[in-house]
CSV table of C-alpha atoms in Angstrom, one decimal:
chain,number,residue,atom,x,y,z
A,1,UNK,CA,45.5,142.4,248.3
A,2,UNK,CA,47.4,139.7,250.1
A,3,UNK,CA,47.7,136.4,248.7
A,4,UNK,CA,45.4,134.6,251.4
A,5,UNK,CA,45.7,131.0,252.8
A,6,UNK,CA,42.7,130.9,255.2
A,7,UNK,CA,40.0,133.6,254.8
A,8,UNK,CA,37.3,131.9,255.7
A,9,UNK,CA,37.0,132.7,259.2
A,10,UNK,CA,35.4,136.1,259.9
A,11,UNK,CA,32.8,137.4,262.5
A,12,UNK,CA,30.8,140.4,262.2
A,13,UNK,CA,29.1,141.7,265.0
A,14,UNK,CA,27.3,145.5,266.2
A,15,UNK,CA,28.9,147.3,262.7
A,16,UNK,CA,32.3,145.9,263.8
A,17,UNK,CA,34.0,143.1,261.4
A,18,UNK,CA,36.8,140.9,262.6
A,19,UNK,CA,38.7,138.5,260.1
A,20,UNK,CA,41.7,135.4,260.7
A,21,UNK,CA,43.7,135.4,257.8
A,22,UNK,CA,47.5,134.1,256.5
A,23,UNK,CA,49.8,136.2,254.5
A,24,UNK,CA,52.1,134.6,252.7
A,25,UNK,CA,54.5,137.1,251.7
A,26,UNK,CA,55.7,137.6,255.4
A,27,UNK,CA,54.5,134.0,256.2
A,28,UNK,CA,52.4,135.3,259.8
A,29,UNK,CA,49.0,135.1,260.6
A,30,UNK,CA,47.4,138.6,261.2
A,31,UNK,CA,43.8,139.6,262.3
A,32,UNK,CA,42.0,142.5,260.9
A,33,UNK,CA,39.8,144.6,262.3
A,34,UNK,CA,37.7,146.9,260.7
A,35,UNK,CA,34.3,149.4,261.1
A,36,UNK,CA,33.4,151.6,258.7
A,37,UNK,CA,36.0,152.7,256.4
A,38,UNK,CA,38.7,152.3,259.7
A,39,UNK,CA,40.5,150.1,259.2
A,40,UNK,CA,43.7,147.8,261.1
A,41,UNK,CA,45.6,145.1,260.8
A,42,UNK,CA,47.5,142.5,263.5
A,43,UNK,CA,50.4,140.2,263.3
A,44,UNK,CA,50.1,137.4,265.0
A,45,UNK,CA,53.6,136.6,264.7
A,46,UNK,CA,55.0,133.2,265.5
A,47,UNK,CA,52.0,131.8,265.7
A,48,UNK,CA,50.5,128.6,264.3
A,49,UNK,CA,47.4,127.9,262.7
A,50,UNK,CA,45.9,126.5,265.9
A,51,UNK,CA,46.7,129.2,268.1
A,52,UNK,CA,46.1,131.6,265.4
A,53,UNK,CA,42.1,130.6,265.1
A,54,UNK,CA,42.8,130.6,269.2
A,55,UNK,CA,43.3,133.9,268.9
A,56,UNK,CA,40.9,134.6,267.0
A,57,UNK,CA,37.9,133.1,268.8
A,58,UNK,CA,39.4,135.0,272.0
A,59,UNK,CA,38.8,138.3,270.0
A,60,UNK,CA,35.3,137.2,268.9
A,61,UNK,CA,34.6,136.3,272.3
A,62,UNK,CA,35.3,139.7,273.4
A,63,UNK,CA,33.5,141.2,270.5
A,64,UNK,CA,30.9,139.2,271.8
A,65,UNK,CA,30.3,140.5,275.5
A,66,UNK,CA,31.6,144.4,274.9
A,67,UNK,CA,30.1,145.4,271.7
A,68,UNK,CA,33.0,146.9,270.7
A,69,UNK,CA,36.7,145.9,268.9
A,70,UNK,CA,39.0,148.6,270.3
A,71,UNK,CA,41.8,148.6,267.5
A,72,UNK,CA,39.2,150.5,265.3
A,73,UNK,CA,36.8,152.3,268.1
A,74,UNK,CA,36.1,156.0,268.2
A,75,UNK,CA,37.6,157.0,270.9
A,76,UNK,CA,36.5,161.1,271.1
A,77,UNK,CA,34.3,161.8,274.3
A,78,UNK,CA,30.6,161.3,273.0
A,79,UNK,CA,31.3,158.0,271.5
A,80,UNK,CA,32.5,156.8,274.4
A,81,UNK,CA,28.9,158.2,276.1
A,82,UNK,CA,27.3,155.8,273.4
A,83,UNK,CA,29.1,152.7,274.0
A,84,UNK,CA,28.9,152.8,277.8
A,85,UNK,CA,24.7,153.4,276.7
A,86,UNK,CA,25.1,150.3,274.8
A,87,UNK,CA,27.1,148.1,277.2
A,88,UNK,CA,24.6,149.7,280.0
A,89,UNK,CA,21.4,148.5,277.8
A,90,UNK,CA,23.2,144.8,277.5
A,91,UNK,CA,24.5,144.6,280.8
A,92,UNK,CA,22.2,145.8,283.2
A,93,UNK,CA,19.8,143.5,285.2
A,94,UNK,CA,17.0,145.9,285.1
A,95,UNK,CA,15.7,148.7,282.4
A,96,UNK,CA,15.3,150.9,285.1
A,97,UNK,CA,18.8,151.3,285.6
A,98,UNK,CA,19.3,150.9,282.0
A,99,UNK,CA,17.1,154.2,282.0
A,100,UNK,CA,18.7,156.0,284.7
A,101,UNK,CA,22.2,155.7,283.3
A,102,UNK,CA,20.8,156.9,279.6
A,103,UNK,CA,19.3,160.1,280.7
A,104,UNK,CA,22.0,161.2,283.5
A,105,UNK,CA,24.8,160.1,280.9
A,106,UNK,CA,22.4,162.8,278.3
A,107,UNK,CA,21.9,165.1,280.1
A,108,UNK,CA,25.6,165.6,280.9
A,109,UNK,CA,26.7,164.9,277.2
A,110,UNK,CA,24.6,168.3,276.1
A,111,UNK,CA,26.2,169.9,278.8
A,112,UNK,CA,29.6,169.4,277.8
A,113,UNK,CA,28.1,170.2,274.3
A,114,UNK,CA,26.9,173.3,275.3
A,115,UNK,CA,29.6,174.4,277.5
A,116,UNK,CA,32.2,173.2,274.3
A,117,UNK,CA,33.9,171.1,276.5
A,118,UNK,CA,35.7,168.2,274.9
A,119,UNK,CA,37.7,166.9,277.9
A,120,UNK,CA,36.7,166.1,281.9
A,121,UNK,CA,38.5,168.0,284.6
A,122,UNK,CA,37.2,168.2,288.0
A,123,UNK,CA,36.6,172.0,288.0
A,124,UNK,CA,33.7,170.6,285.2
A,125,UNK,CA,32.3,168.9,287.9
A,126,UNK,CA,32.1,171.9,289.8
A,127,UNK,CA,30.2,173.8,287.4
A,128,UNK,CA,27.9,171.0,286.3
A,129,UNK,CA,26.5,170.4,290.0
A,130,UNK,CA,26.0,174.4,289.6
A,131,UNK,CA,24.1,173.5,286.9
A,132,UNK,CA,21.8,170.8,288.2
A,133,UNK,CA,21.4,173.0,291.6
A,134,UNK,CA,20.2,175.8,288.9
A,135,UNK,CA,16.9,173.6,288.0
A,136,UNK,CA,16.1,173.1,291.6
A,137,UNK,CA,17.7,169.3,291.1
A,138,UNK,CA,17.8,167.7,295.1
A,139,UNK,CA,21.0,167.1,296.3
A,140,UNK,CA,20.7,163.3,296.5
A,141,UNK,CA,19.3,163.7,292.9
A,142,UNK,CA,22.6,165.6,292.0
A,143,UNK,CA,24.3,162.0,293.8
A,144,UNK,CA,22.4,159.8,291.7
A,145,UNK,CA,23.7,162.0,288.5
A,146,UNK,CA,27.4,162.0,289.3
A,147,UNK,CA,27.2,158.1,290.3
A,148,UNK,CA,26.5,157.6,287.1
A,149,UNK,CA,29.1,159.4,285.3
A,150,UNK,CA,31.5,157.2,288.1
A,151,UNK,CA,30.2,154.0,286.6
A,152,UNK,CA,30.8,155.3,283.2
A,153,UNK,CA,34.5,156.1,283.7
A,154,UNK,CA,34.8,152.7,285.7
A,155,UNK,CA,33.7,150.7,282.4
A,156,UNK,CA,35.0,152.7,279.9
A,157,UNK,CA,39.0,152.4,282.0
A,158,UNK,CA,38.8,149.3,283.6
A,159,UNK,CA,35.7,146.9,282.4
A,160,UNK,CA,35.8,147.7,278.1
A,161,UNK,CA,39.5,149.4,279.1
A,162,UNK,CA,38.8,151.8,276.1
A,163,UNK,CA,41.2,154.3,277.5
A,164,UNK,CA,43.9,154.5,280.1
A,165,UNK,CA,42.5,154.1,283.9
A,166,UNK,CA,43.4,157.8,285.2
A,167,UNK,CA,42.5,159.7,282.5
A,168,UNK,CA,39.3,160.8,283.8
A,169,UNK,CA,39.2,162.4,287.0
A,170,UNK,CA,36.1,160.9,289.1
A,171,UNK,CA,33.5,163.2,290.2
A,172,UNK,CA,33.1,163.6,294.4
A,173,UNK,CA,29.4,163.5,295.6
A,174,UNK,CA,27.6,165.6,298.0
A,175,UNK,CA,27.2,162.3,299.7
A,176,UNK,CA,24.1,163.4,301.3
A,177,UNK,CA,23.4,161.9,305.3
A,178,UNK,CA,20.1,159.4,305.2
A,179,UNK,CA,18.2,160.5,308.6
A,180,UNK,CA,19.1,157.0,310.0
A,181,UNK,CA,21.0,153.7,309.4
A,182,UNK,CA,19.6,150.7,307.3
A,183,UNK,CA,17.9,148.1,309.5
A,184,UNK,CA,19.3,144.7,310.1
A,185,UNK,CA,18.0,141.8,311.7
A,186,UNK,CA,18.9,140.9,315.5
A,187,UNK,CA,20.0,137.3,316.7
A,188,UNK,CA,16.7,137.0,318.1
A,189,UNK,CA,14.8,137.9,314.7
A,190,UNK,CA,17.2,135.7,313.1
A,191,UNK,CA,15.9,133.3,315.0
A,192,UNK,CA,12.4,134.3,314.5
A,193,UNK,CA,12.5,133.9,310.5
A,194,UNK,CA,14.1,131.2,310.7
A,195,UNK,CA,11.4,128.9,312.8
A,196,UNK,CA,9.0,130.8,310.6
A,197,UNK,CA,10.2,129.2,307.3
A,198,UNK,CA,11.3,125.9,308.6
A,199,UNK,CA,9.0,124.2,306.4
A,200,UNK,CA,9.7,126.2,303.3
A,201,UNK,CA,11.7,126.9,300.6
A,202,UNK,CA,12.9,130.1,301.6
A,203,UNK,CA,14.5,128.5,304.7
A,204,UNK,CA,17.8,126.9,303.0
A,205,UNK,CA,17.8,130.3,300.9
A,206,UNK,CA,17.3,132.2,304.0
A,207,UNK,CA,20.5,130.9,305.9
A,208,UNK,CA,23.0,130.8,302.4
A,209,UNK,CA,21.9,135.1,302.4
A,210,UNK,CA,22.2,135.4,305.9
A,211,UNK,CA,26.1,133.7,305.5
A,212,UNK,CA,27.5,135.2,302.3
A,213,UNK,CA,26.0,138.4,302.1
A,214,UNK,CA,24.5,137.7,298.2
A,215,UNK,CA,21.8,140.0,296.2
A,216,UNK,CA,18.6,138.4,295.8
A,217,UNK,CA,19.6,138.2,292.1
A,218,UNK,CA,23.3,136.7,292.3
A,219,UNK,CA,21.4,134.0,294.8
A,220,UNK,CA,18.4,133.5,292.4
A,221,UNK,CA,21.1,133.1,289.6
A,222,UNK,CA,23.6,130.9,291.4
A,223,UNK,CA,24.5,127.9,289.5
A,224,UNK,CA,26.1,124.7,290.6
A,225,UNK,CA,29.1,125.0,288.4
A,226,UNK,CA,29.7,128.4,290.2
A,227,UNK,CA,30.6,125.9,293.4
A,228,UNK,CA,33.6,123.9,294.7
A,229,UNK,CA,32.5,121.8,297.8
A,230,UNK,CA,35.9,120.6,298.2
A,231,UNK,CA,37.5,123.7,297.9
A,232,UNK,CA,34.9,125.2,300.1
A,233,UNK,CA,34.2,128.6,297.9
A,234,UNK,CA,32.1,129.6,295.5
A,235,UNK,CA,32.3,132.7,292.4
A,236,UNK,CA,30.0,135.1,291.7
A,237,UNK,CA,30.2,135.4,288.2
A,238,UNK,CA,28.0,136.6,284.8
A,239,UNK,CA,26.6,134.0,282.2
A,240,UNK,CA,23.7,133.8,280.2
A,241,UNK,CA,23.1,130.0,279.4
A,242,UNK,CA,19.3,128.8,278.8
A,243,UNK,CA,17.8,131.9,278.3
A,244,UNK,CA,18.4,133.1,281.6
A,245,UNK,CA,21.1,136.3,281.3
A,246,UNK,CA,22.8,137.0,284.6
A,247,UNK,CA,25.0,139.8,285.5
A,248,UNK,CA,26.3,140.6,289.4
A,249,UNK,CA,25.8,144.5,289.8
A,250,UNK,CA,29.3,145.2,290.3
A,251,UNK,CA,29.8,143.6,286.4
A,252,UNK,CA,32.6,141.5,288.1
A,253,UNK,CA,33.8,138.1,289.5
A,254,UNK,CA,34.7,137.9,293.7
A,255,UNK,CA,35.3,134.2,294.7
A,256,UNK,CA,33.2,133.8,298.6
A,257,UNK,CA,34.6,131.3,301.1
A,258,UNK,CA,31.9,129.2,302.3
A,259,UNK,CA,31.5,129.0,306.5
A,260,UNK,CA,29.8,125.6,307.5
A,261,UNK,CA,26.6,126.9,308.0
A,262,UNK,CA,26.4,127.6,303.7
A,263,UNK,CA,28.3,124.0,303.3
A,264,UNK,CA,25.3,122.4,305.3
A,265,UNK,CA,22.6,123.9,303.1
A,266,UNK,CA,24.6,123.2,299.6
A,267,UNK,CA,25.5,119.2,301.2
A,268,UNK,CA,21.9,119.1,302.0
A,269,UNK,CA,20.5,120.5,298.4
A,270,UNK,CA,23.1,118.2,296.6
A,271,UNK,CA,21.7,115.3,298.1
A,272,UNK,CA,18.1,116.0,296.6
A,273,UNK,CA,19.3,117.8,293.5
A,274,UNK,CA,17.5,117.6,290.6
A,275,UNK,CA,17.9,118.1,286.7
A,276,UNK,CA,18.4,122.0,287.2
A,277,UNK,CA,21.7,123.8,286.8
A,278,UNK,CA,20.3,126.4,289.4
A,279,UNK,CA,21.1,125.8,293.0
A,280,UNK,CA,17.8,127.2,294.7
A,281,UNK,CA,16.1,126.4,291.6
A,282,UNK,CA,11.8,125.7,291.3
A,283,UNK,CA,10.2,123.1,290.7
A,284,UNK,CA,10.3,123.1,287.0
A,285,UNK,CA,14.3,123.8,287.1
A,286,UNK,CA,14.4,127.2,286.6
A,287,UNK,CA,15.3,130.1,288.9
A,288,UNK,CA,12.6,131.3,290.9
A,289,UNK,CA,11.5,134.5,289.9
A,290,UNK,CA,12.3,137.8,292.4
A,291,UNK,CA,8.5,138.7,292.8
A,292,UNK,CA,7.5,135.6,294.2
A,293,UNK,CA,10.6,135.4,296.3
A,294,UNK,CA,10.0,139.0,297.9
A,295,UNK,CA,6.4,138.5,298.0
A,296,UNK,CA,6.7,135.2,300.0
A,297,UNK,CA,9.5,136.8,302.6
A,298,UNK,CA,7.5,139.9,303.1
A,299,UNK,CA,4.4,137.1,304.3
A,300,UNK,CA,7.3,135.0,306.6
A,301,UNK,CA,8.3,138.1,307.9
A,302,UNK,CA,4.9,139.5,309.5
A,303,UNK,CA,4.7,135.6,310.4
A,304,UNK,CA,7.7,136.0,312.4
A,305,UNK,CA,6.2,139.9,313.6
A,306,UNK,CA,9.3,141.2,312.4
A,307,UNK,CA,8.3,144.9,310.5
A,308,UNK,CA,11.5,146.2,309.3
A,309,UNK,CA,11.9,146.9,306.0
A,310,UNK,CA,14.3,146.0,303.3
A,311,UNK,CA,12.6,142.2,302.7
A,312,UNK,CA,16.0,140.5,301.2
A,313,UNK,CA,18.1,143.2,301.6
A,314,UNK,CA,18.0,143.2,305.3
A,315,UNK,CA,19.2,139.7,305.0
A,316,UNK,CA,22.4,141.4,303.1
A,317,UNK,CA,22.8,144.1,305.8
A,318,UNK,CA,22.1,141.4,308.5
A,319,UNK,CA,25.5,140.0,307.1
A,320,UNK,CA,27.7,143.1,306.7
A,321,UNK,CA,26.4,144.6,310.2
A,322,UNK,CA,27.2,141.7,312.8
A,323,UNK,CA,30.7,141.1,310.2
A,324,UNK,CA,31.7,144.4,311.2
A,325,UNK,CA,30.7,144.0,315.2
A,326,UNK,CA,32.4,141.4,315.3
A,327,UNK,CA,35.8,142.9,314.1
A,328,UNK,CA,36.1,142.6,310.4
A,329,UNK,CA,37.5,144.9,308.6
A,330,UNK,CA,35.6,147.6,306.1
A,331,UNK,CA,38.1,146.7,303.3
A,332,UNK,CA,37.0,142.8,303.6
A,333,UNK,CA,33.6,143.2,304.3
A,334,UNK,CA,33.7,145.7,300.9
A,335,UNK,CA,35.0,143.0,298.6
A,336,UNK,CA,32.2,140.1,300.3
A,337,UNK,CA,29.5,142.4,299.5
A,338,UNK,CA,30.6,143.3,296.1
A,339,UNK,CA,30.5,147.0,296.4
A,340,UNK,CA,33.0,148.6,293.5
A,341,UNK,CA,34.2,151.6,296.1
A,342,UNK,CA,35.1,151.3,299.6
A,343,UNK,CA,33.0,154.5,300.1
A,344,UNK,CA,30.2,153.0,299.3
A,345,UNK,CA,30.0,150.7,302.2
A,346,UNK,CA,31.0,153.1,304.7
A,347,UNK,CA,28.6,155.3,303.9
A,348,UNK,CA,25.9,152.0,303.8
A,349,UNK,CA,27.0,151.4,307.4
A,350,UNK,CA,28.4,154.8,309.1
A,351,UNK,CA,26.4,154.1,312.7
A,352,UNK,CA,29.3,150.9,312.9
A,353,UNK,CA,31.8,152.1,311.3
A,354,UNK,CA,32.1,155.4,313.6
A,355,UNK,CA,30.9,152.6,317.5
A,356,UNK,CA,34.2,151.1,315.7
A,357,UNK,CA,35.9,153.7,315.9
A,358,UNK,CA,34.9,154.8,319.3
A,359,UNK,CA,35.8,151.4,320.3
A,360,UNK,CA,39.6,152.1,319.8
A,361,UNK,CA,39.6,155.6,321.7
A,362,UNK,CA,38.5,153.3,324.9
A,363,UNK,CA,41.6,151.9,324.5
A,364,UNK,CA,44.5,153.3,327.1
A,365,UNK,CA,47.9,151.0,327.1
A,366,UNK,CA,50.1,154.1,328.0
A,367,UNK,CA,51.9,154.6,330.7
């Protein structure tokens, strides 16, 4: 046992057990890290006491938000299944989702349990959409399946970076054609909504979504400290801070240029802000909950005789569709919207994607 300066400062968290201590014999700081009867050790080298318990916080920090320390994490196949369950169940803004990433994430695990598989390849893929095609599983329904053994190989590589990124291939869906395009919401309609809510709350909120492109949730959940005026940009970013917990679907952080339209409704709200952290918060300071806000819109909407669906979501695709009209490119319209794959937005918006394309065979510069 180590003759120990400083062993006071430990952390325990989710079976894991993280200490800060000094040994004197080789005169470093080292953390150790330990679960179970695994067990590891790190120098800290050079560094002072200060940047030591730095350090150390960092590490607890981390502990913290992934569940997880990786020095001393199982790292065999089906324990990686169980800690993307248990980031998933912390994470994820809804149990439903929570739900449909533990039983697709199951079901696969006992098929590579039955099959004796202990390693993905893609011809594994292959066989397990034979599989689900065997029990008379839909072809969207196989989609929804191997999207969710996509996310888990995204966290486990790059969000909780438990293993190298690469190491799993990633599976390729059917990718099955919806019978039409999402709706979206014409200038005139724009217009429409907007006279329709000019006297409501929904009408500042109504403008920011039509401008930026956010979820109903990361615009519910937007905070004040999330905005630079001066800079003109604003992040989208996770927190949990008063007993609201907030996490954007893509489990990331894109920073959003503000256009002057979104300027002119943030300068506005500054000017009769009140106690609330929350930008479009209620009137008791909290943010308004995603019933009320869908319920009201859905009313506005028939107000305005508009009858598409999609209630705040067509205020998203409103945004992505006339971007792309007018000239922006997929890739940048991707990153706005905070989708994880480029695929994902092409196949969200094929119909202007492909009168893009069509655009530049009417082109004719040669000779």
């Amino acid at each position: 046992m180590p003759k120990l300066k400083y062993n006071s400062t430990t952390f325990e968290h989710n079976g894991y057990w993280l200490r800060l201590f000094f040994y004197w014999e080789r005169g470093r700081w080292h953390l150790e890290f330990r679960k179970g009867n695994l067990k590891k050790y790190q120098s800290l080298r050079k560094a002072d006491e200060e940047t030591a318990k730095t350090e150390f916080y960092r590490r607890k920090l981390e502990l913290q938000k992934t569940g997880y320390l990786p020095e001393v994490f199982d790292t065999d196949l089906f324990s990686q299944f169980d800690i993307f369950l248990d980031w998933s169940r912390r994470r994820s803004q809804s149990k439903g989702t929570y739900k449909r990433h533990e039983q697709t994430l199951r079901r696969f695990a006992d098929f590579i349990r039955n099959e004796k598989i202990d390693r993905i390849t893609p011809k594994i893929y292959e066989k397990y959409i034979d599989h689900l095609r065997s029990k008379s599983l839909a072809p969207r329904t196989i989609d929804i399946h191997l999207t969710a053994i996509g996310k888990f190989i995204t966290v486990i590589e790059k969000d909780l970076r438990i293993i190298p990124e690469g190491t799993y291939p990633r599976p390729r869906l059917l990718r099955v054609k919806k019978s039409k395009d999402p709706d979206y919401l014409t200038i005139e309609e724009i217009g429409s909504i907007l006279d329709a809510t000019k006297n409501s709350y929904l009408y500042d909120m109504i403008i920011f979504a039509l401008n930026t492109g956010l979820r109903i949730g990361e615009i519910r959940c937007l905070r004040w400290e999330d905005i630079d005026l001066e800079a003109g940009h604003f992040r989208v970013q996770g927190y949990e801070m008063d007993g609201v917990k907030f996490e954007p679907k893509d489990h990331g952080v894109r920073k959003i240029k503000l256009n002057n339209d979104a300027l002119d409704v943030l300068k506005r709200l500054e000017k009769m802000r009140i106690f609330s952290p929350w930008v479009f918060a209620s009137r008791l300071g909290t943010p308004r909950s995603k019933d009320n806000l869908v319920r009201d819109l859905g009313i506005f909407y028939r107000r305005a005789g508009i009858e598409k669906k999609g209630k705040w979501h067509l205020l998203r695709r409103t945004f992505a569709t006339h971007l792309l009209n007018a000239g922006t490119g997929i890739e940048a319209v991707s990153k706005l919207l905070g989708h994880s794959e480029l695929q994902t937005t092409i196949d969200s918006y094929t119909s202007v994607v492909q009168e893009m394309d069509r655009a530049v065979d009417r082109l004719n510069f040669g000779r």
